[in-house]
């Protein structure tokens, strides 16, 4: 069982602050959707509104076609009636209950035949490789185990919607990677619509079917991880999704007879376009810059300021006057600091934005 | 859309009315309005009304009419200094000094016995609460026995008998003994309140700082202290409020040399039939405490949620190691315990064994006051306390009253605290919070007087409760409510909200969440609160003195009567009986809670 | 919006409460008729009928200033089969409690055993909260002022005590003015007038007699008294006249007396024979019953200037709307007859002349008539209580 979520015009204020500002979006049935954004962007508030833990001020939420919240129609379905489950950042395991009781608590409240409950708990624990820990208290478990209990608690109730609020942020790096894989597999197996909140872009890109990037209570972009990465809808998204960072470079534009000349870090490109009226910035990902140890026609000369090897790839921090560039190179070429190199841009991959408002500008 | 307005309002209202916390808040609001607000209004009204007896103050007094003359007489004019200002200064001097020192001692001791590996912690915990269990008037009498000045005549005091010289007079009467006895009486109160909070701190917080190279003192100052600050400050407020409202200590140790405080002036007003004076002073006491509370909430209130220390991950309470200081600290605490706790009780016990009070010789020992049969030659024919059927009945009443009231009070306090904390943005929660705190400001004797008139007759659905045990329970619960709300608040504050949300998502209704999640997790804090209430009710006197009937007689009223009649031995025997019963009760409450709690929180 | 509803609920709740106040004057008349009190007092007292009705009532509730009331329970029950339900309450608390109960229409008490005569005469009697009842057989044995306006059971007195064992020849003081002397500085024990109306009454009665105090000053010191500036300053502030009696109070207070609430404690501290430098002090005469060979020996100073004692009455009254009026009458008579025993002690003078005569021969000491004393004047006490309170706390 799974459900589509439709959110229309959702607004939530905390005093003067707009935590959610007229949010409209649909989460598709069975989708693994990640809400991504810096802290205070409203992603957790949105999740809590869906859960019913917060009451929005305006708008409507439907889960599986059923209205669970509508300001106009004065509908508010309490969280327990929305048939959803949630994993909290702190796991919210009840410290005075055993693992078994933690999982069984919600089941006892549902109209599940009593005799089925033990079997369900056992099977969930087995699925998560937790067999034998039934009678432990949360304080007797490791962080990873606690996390699994929280997931088990969610699974056992078999809700139509999974909500996860930064569930992996309290785990160490290794465990986090493992759990990502497990959660993704879990989702793949049971195909329940999942809304997952995180501020970690790697987590978002690795796990999501679709990523929703939020800022100041508004959705900046919603799209597949690839779309988000390749075609950021605005400067904010471009800068936010950066691995490890994106090069934002001023573009010098000049009207020519047969188009425009576009100079990015002294690298000139000609385009058949109208000269835009605004100041333009170019967003260039490090992997979209080619680096040459020897001079190449048209290429611009830079000096290597710093070399940052990262296993299979190497990042070069380049410098030319005041301009700095981050370049990613997958060829092990062992270039050295202070060495002179020449670079070219993959023009087709560059996104341009209006410096004033961060909106995209179409150039190529 | 004007068409839409009506259903919107109705809908919202009905939704609000259906949501459990609103219903609970409403019920509590009505209850507290009647039990707390009404007496408060009544008291205020009385400060501005002429009464029948006031014809003695002014010929122009017109009973029943409103007047400001009382206020003018007390707080302005030539008599203001004596009526009001001097007592106010004395109250502040003794109260503040005592509260600060009591809190300081209480906090240090609390830390030692909850967070360190000092030997004999359990014993200290019990022993150090003794001075709070002993009624304050008994403590004052013990002080008088100890530091009796030869100026008052009679048998020499213990000090003089031991050292052969008279104690300095300022040690017998006046601010110094008042402050010292207040400290002795109230430091356990601070200790209990602070240790409740200390016990729930995750020691990882401290360990974390330790790893980062912080010294023990830095940890205490920078980690432990800020985390317990809310509990700390509420402990201070409660202690201060207790100190400035204390009657028996300034009455017995100050009044003899005409050192008056506000509470003794209040008593004077009631004793001489000048109600208005009493109520004005009561009003001032209320206002003073209210001011302290207001200031502290201004400073602390907003940060309450910062201090959730029980997350959803369970916590560990590993004691800190004192290292080489383990035994020196033990010795210090032991000496302190003996001086403040064991010695007064030992002295009282010794007194109960003296045939003639004040003669410390061994030939003067007798067991008469405990197990003797009635002998007209001794104590006007009163039999020993263990043979006295009146005393046995009173013991049962005391136990019943303290047990029932403290249990009701703890649960009610937790519910109020819950509503107040979880819905702290809503007006109704704020009102509730204030209402529940009001009785704290109310001098016991004044509340007692108001209740007498309120419950003497049937009013609407509320039957005449006067003379019933129920009324004693009600007034005890109301009197202790501020404390149980405070302990409830500390307990609730430390339970992460998401623990409840997780249950809510699974469809657990309010009652279920409260019963299965909040209550069990708050239980240890609430239990500590119940204990404090149990002790408080056990030895409460002024609150119930006018409501007692022969059938509902409790130990304290009997004990006070003996003390009044200078039947020191019988009075002390009763006080010791109260102490013993209280300790037993405390032990049972601990046992009840321990078995369950330890399992979930102390295993690692 | 929610606030409005809350407000409405709270307001309607209070309206409901306010509507409860009721008055019932007629009920009092009806009660008086059945109880045979006030204007419905029958010409003769039919004790057979009273006793019969009392037995039917089965019990009697008394507010007693003395815990010795409990000593009567057993015998009264044996004699009449009626249970005494006794509340041991001090005079002030008794009246306070009764006042509130009566106002609330809760009539539970039958007899008040009380000594706050000023308040009773000035408030309770005129407001018809209590009723006087004099058993017919007692009338001939009582003085006129011991029957009307209220029945007096006994007279209790405050006197100055000294330790006789350590002062075997004569009392160390012979005048109230001695208490102001340097040699008694810090060695005088006084009852606390601020916490007991009765003790305030005692001080007020002394203040009522400035001329006598002035005369005794002259007798003690040989010259006329000079009012101190300190007193003048205080009396000026309070708008009252300074006089010798107030000057006495002023000087006594300056002499650092110690105020002790318990009369027993005062007595024991003075009378303890195993001390070297005993204090003197004022306390209840009847405490003399605690004297014990070789332990306590305090005696009153009978030969004291200007008077040896300040005396006040203890009264027995029937409470308005008493639920057991006949049992109340029976108990009052009993407490004047056999039931007087617990209070038949030296220092408490029975109002009954025959009993008092016995007391004098039994205990020694002067008869009540011979005791030099001031009797507490209810009206004066009542009118000057506030003034006294002001004076007392303003004198440093």
mmCIF file with all atom_site columns, N, CA, C and O in Angstrom, chain A residues 30-53:
data_model
loop_
_atom_site.group_PDB
_atom_site.id
_atom_site.type_symbol
_atom_site.label_atom_id
_atom_site.label_alt_id
_atom_site.label_comp_id
_atom_site.label_asym_id
_atom_site.label_entity_id
_atom_site.label_seq_id
_atom_site.pdbx_PDB_ins_code
_atom_site.Cartn_x
_atom_site.Cartn_y
_atom_site.Cartn_z
_atom_site.occupancy
_atom_site.B_iso_or_equiv
_atom_site.pdbx_formal_charge
_atom_site.auth_seq_id
_atom_site.auth_comp_id
_atom_site.auth_asym_id
_atom_site.auth_atom_id
_atom_site.pdbx_PDB_model_num
ATOM 1  N N  . UNK A 1 30 ? 4.925  5.910  -4.553 1.00 0.00 ? 30 UNK A N  1
ATOM 2  C CA . UNK A 1 30 ? 6.075  5.015  -4.563 1.00 0.00 ? 30 UNK A CA 1
ATOM 3  C C  . UNK A 1 30 ? 7.406  5.706  -4.724 1.00 0.00 ? 30 UNK A C  1
ATOM 4  O O  . UNK A 1 30 ? 8.449  5.064  -4.805 1.00 0.00 ? 30 UNK A O  1
ATOM 5  N N  . UNK A 1 31 ? 7.393  6.988  -4.753 1.00 0.00 ? 31 UNK A N  1
ATOM 6  C CA . UNK A 1 31 ? 8.601  7.755  -5.001 1.00 0.00 ? 31 UNK A CA 1
ATOM 7  C C  . UNK A 1 31 ? 9.459  7.875  -3.741 1.00 0.00 ? 31 UNK A C  1
ATOM 8  O O  . UNK A 1 31 ? 8.937  7.952  -2.630 1.00 0.00 ? 31 UNK A O  1
ATOM 9  N N  . UNK A 1 32 ? 10.774 7.874  -3.903 1.00 0.00 ? 32 UNK A N  1
ATOM 10 C CA . UNK A 1 32 ? 11.676 8.221  -2.799 1.00 0.00 ? 32 UNK A CA 1
ATOM 11 C C  . UNK A 1 32 ? 12.039 9.670  -2.986 1.00 0.00 ? 32 UNK A C  1
ATOM 12 O O  . UNK A 1 32 ? 12.827 10.014 -3.863 1.00 0.00 ? 32 UNK A O  1
ATOM 13 N N  . UNK A 1 33 ? 11.430 10.507 -2.181 1.00 0.00 ? 33 UNK A N  1
ATOM 14 C CA . UNK A 1 33 ? 11.593 11.927 -2.380 1.00 0.00 ? 33 UNK A CA 1
ATOM 15 C C  . UNK A 1 33 ? 12.423 12.521 -1.253 1.00 0.00 ? 33 UNK A C  1
ATOM 16 O O  . UNK A 1 33 ? 12.159 12.256 -0.072 1.00 0.00 ? 33 UNK A O  1
ATOM 17 N N  . UNK A 1 34 ? 13.433 13.319 -1.620 1.00 0.00 ? 34 UNK A N  1
ATOM 18 C CA . UNK A 1 34 ? 14.280 13.902 -0.581 1.00 0.00 ? 34 UNK A CA 1
ATOM 19 C C  . UNK A 1 34 ? 14.059 15.405 -0.533 1.00 0.00 ? 34 UNK A C  1
ATOM 20 O O  . UNK A 1 34 ? 14.094 16.075 -1.561 1.00 0.00 ? 34 UNK A O  1
ATOM 21 N N  . UNK A 1 35 ? 13.790 15.893 0.663  1.00 0.00 ? 35 UNK A N  1
ATOM 22 C CA . UNK A 1 35 ? 13.710 17.333 0.873  1.00 0.00 ? 35 UNK A CA 1
ATOM 23 C C  . UNK A 1 35 ? 15.091 17.784 1.316  1.00 0.00 ? 35 UNK A C  1
ATOM 24 O O  . UNK A 1 35 ? 15.606 17.340 2.337  1.00 0.00 ? 35 UNK A O  1
ATOM 25 N N  . UNK A 1 36 ? 15.696 18.672 0.518  1.00 0.00 ? 36 UNK A N  1
ATOM 26 C CA . UNK A 1 36 ? 17.068 19.073 0.783  1.00 0.00 ? 36 UNK A CA 1
ATOM 27 C C  . UNK A 1 36 ? 17.134 20.585 0.923  1.00 0.00 ? 36 UNK A C  1
ATOM 28 O O  . UNK A 1 36 ? 16.437 21.310 0.222  1.00 0.00 ? 36 UNK A O  1
ATOM 29 N N  . UNK A 1 37 ? 17.976 21.019 1.843  1.00 0.00 ? 37 UNK A N  1
ATOM 30 C CA . UNK A 1 37 ? 18.136 22.461 1.980  1.00 0.00 ? 37 UNK A CA 1
ATOM 31 C C  . UNK A 1 37 ? 18.933 22.776 3.219  1.00 0.00 ? 37 UNK A C  1
ATOM 32 O O  . UNK A 1 37 ? 19.143 21.907 4.062  1.00 0.00 ? 37 UNK A O  1
ATOM 33 N N  . UNK A 1 38 ? 19.393 24.013 3.309  1.00 0.00 ? 38 UNK A N  1
ATOM 34 C CA . UNK A 1 38 ? 20.150 24.392 4.508  1.00 0.00 ? 38 UNK A CA 1
ATOM 35 C C  . UNK A 1 38 ? 19.221 24.434 5.721  1.00 0.00 ? 38 UNK A C  1
ATOM 36 O O  . UNK A 1 38 ? 17.996 24.411 5.573  1.00 0.00 ? 38 UNK A O  1
ATOM 37 N N  . UNK A 1 39 ? 19.788 24.494 6.925  1.00 0.00 ? 39 UNK A N  1
ATOM 38 C CA . UNK A 1 39 ? 18.931 24.480 8.101  1.00 0.00 ? 39 UNK A CA 1
ATOM 39 C C  . UNK A 1 39 ? 18.071 25.746 8.123  1.00 0.00 ? 39 UNK A C  1
ATOM 40 O O  . UNK A 1 39 ? 18.504 26.816 7.728  1.00 0.00 ? 39 UNK A O  1
ATOM 41 N N  . UNK A 1 40 ? 16.838 25.575 8.547  1.00 0.00 ? 40 UNK A N  1
ATOM 42 C CA . UNK A 1 40 ? 15.911 26.698 8.590  1.00 0.00 ? 40 UNK A CA 1
ATOM 43 C C  . UNK A 1 40 ? 15.213 26.942 7.267  1.00 0.00 ? 40 UNK A C  1
ATOM 44 O O  . UNK A 1 40 ? 14.507 27.935 7.114  1.00 0.00 ? 40 UNK A O  1
ATOM 45 N N  . UNK A 1 41 ? 15.351 26.026 6.298  1.00 0.00 ? 41 UNK A N  1
ATOM 46 C CA . UNK A 1 41 ? 14.754 26.266 4.989  1.00 0.00 ? 41 UNK A CA 1
ATOM 47 C C  . UNK A 1 41 ? 13.297 25.846 4.965  1.00 0.00 ? 41 UNK A C  1
ATOM 48 O O  . UNK A 1 41 ? 12.572 26.150 4.031  1.00 0.00 ? 41 UNK A O  1
ATOM 49 N N  . UNK A 1 42 ? 12.847 25.118 5.995  1.00 0.00 ? 42 UNK A N  1
ATOM 50 C CA . UNK A 1 42 ? 11.446 24.712 6.048  1.00 0.00 ? 42 UNK A CA 1
ATOM 51 C C  . UNK A 1 42 ? 11.216 23.258 5.732  1.00 0.00 ? 42 UNK A C  1
ATOM 52 O O  . UNK A 1 42 ? 10.093 22.783 5.733  1.00 0.00 ? 42 UNK A O  1
ATOM 53 N N  . UNK A 1 43 ? 12.303 22.508 5.445  1.00 0.00 ? 43 UNK A N  1
ATOM 54 C CA . UNK A 1 43 ? 12.114 21.119 5.022  1.00 0.00 ? 43 UNK A CA 1
ATOM 55 C C  . UNK A 1 43 ? 11.508 20.265 6.138  1.00 0.00 ? 43 UNK A C  1
ATOM 56 O O  . UNK A 1 43 ? 10.590 19.475 5.911  1.00 0.00 ? 43 UNK A O  1
ATOM 57 N N  . UNK A 1 44 ? 12.010 20.473 7.364  1.00 0.00 ? 44 UNK A N  1
ATOM 58 C CA . UNK A 1 44 ? 11.464 19.696 8.474  1.00 0.00 ? 44 UNK A CA 1
ATOM 59 C C  . UNK A 1 44 ? 10.030 20.111 8.775  1.00 0.00 ? 44 UNK A C  1
ATOM 60 O O  . UNK A 1 44 ? 9.170  19.273 9.062  1.00 0.00 ? 44 UNK A O  1
ATOM 61 N N  . UNK A 1 45 ? 9.768  21.413 8.677  1.00 0.00 ? 45 UNK A N  1
ATOM 62 C CA . UNK A 1 45 ? 8.404  21.885 8.901  1.00 0.00 ? 45 UNK A CA 1
ATOM 63 C C  . UNK A 1 45 ? 7.444  21.243 7.904  1.00 0.00 ? 45 UNK A C  1
ATOM 64 O O  . UNK A 1 45 ? 6.351  20.809 8.279  1.00 0.00 ? 45 UNK A O  1
ATOM 65 N N  . UNK A 1 46 ? 7.885  21.167 6.646  1.00 0.00 ? 46 UNK A N  1
ATOM 66 C CA . UNK A 1 46 ? 7.028  20.561 5.630  1.00 0.00 ? 46 UNK A CA 1
ATOM 67 C C  . UNK A 1 46 ? 6.744  19.103 5.983  1.00 0.00 ? 46 UNK A C  1
ATOM 68 O O  . UNK A 1 46 ? 5.604  18.637 5.933  1.00 0.00 ? 46 UNK A O  1
ATOM 69 N N  . UNK A 1 47 ? 7.802  18.411 6.404  1.00 0.00 ? 47 UNK A N  1
ATOM 70 C CA . UNK A 1 47 ? 7.636  17.008 6.776  1.00 0.00 ? 47 UNK A CA 1
ATOM 71 C C  . UNK A 1 47 ? 6.662  16.867 7.936  1.00 0.00 ? 47 UNK A C  1
ATOM 72 O O  . UNK A 1 47 ? 5.780  16.011 7.941  1.00 0.00 ? 47 UNK A O  1
ATOM 73 N N  . UNK A 1 48 ? 6.804  17.758 8.923  1.00 0.00 ? 48 UNK A N  1
ATOM 74 C CA . UNK A 1 48 ? 5.960  17.692 10.108 1.00 0.00 ? 48 UNK A CA 1
ATOM 75 C C  . UNK A 1 48 ? 4.514  18.072 9.789  1.00 0.00 ? 48 UNK A C  1
ATOM 76 O O  . UNK A 1 48 ? 3.586  17.588 10.432 1.00 0.00 ? 48 UNK A O  1
ATOM 77 N N  . UNK A 1 49 ? 4.353  18.922 8.785  1.00 0.00 ? 49 UNK A N  1
ATOM 78 C CA . UNK A 1 49 ? 2.991  19.261 8.359  1.00 0.00 ? 49 UNK A CA 1
ATOM 79 C C  . UNK A 1 49 ? 2.334  18.049 7.712  1.00 0.00 ? 49 UNK A C  1
ATOM 80 O O  . UNK A 1 49 ? 1.152  17.777 7.926  1.00 0.00 ? 49 UNK A O  1
ATOM 81 N N  . UNK A 1 50 ? 3.121  17.332 6.916  1.00 0.00 ? 50 UNK A N  1
ATOM 82 C CA . UNK A 1 50 ? 2.580  16.128 6.281  1.00 0.00 ? 50 UNK A CA 1
ATOM 83 C C  . UNK A 1 50 ? 2.217  15.104 7.356  1.00 0.00 ? 50 UNK A C  1
ATOM 84 O O  . UNK A 1 50 ? 1.169  14.478 7.320  1.00 0.00 ? 50 UNK A O  1
ATOM 85 N N  . UNK A 1 51 ? 3.088  15.016 8.368  1.00 0.00 ? 51 UNK A N  1
ATOM 86 C CA . UNK A 1 51 ? 2.843  14.054 9.432  1.00 0.00 ? 51 UNK A CA 1
ATOM 87 C C  . UNK A 1 51 ? 1.632  14.431 10.270 1.00 0.00 ? 51 UNK A C  1
ATOM 88 O O  . UNK A 1 51 ? 0.990  13.580 10.882 1.00 0.00 ? 51 UNK A O  1
ATOM 89 N N  . UNK A 1 52 ? 1.336  15.742 10.299 1.00 0.00 ? 52 UNK A N  1
ATOM 90 C CA . UNK A 1 52 ? 0.237  16.195 11.145 1.00 0.00 ? 52 UNK A CA 1
ATOM 91 C C  . UNK A 1 52 ? 0.728  16.655 12.500 1.00 0.00 ? 52 UNK A C  1
ATOM 92 O O  . UNK A 1 52 ? -0.064 16.916 13.407 1.00 0.00 ? 52 UNK A O  1
ATOM 93 N N  . UNK A 1 53 ? 2.031  16.763 12.649 1.00 0.00 ? 53 UNK A N  1
ATOM 94 C CA . UNK A 1 53 ? 2.581  17.232 13.915 1.00 0.00 ? 53 UNK A CA 1
ATOM 95 C C  . UNK A 1 53 ? 2.553  18.753 14.006 1.00 0.00 ? 53 UNK A C  1
ATOM 96 O O  . UNK A 1 53 ? 2.682  19.319 15.080 1.00 0.00 ? 53 UNK A O  1
#
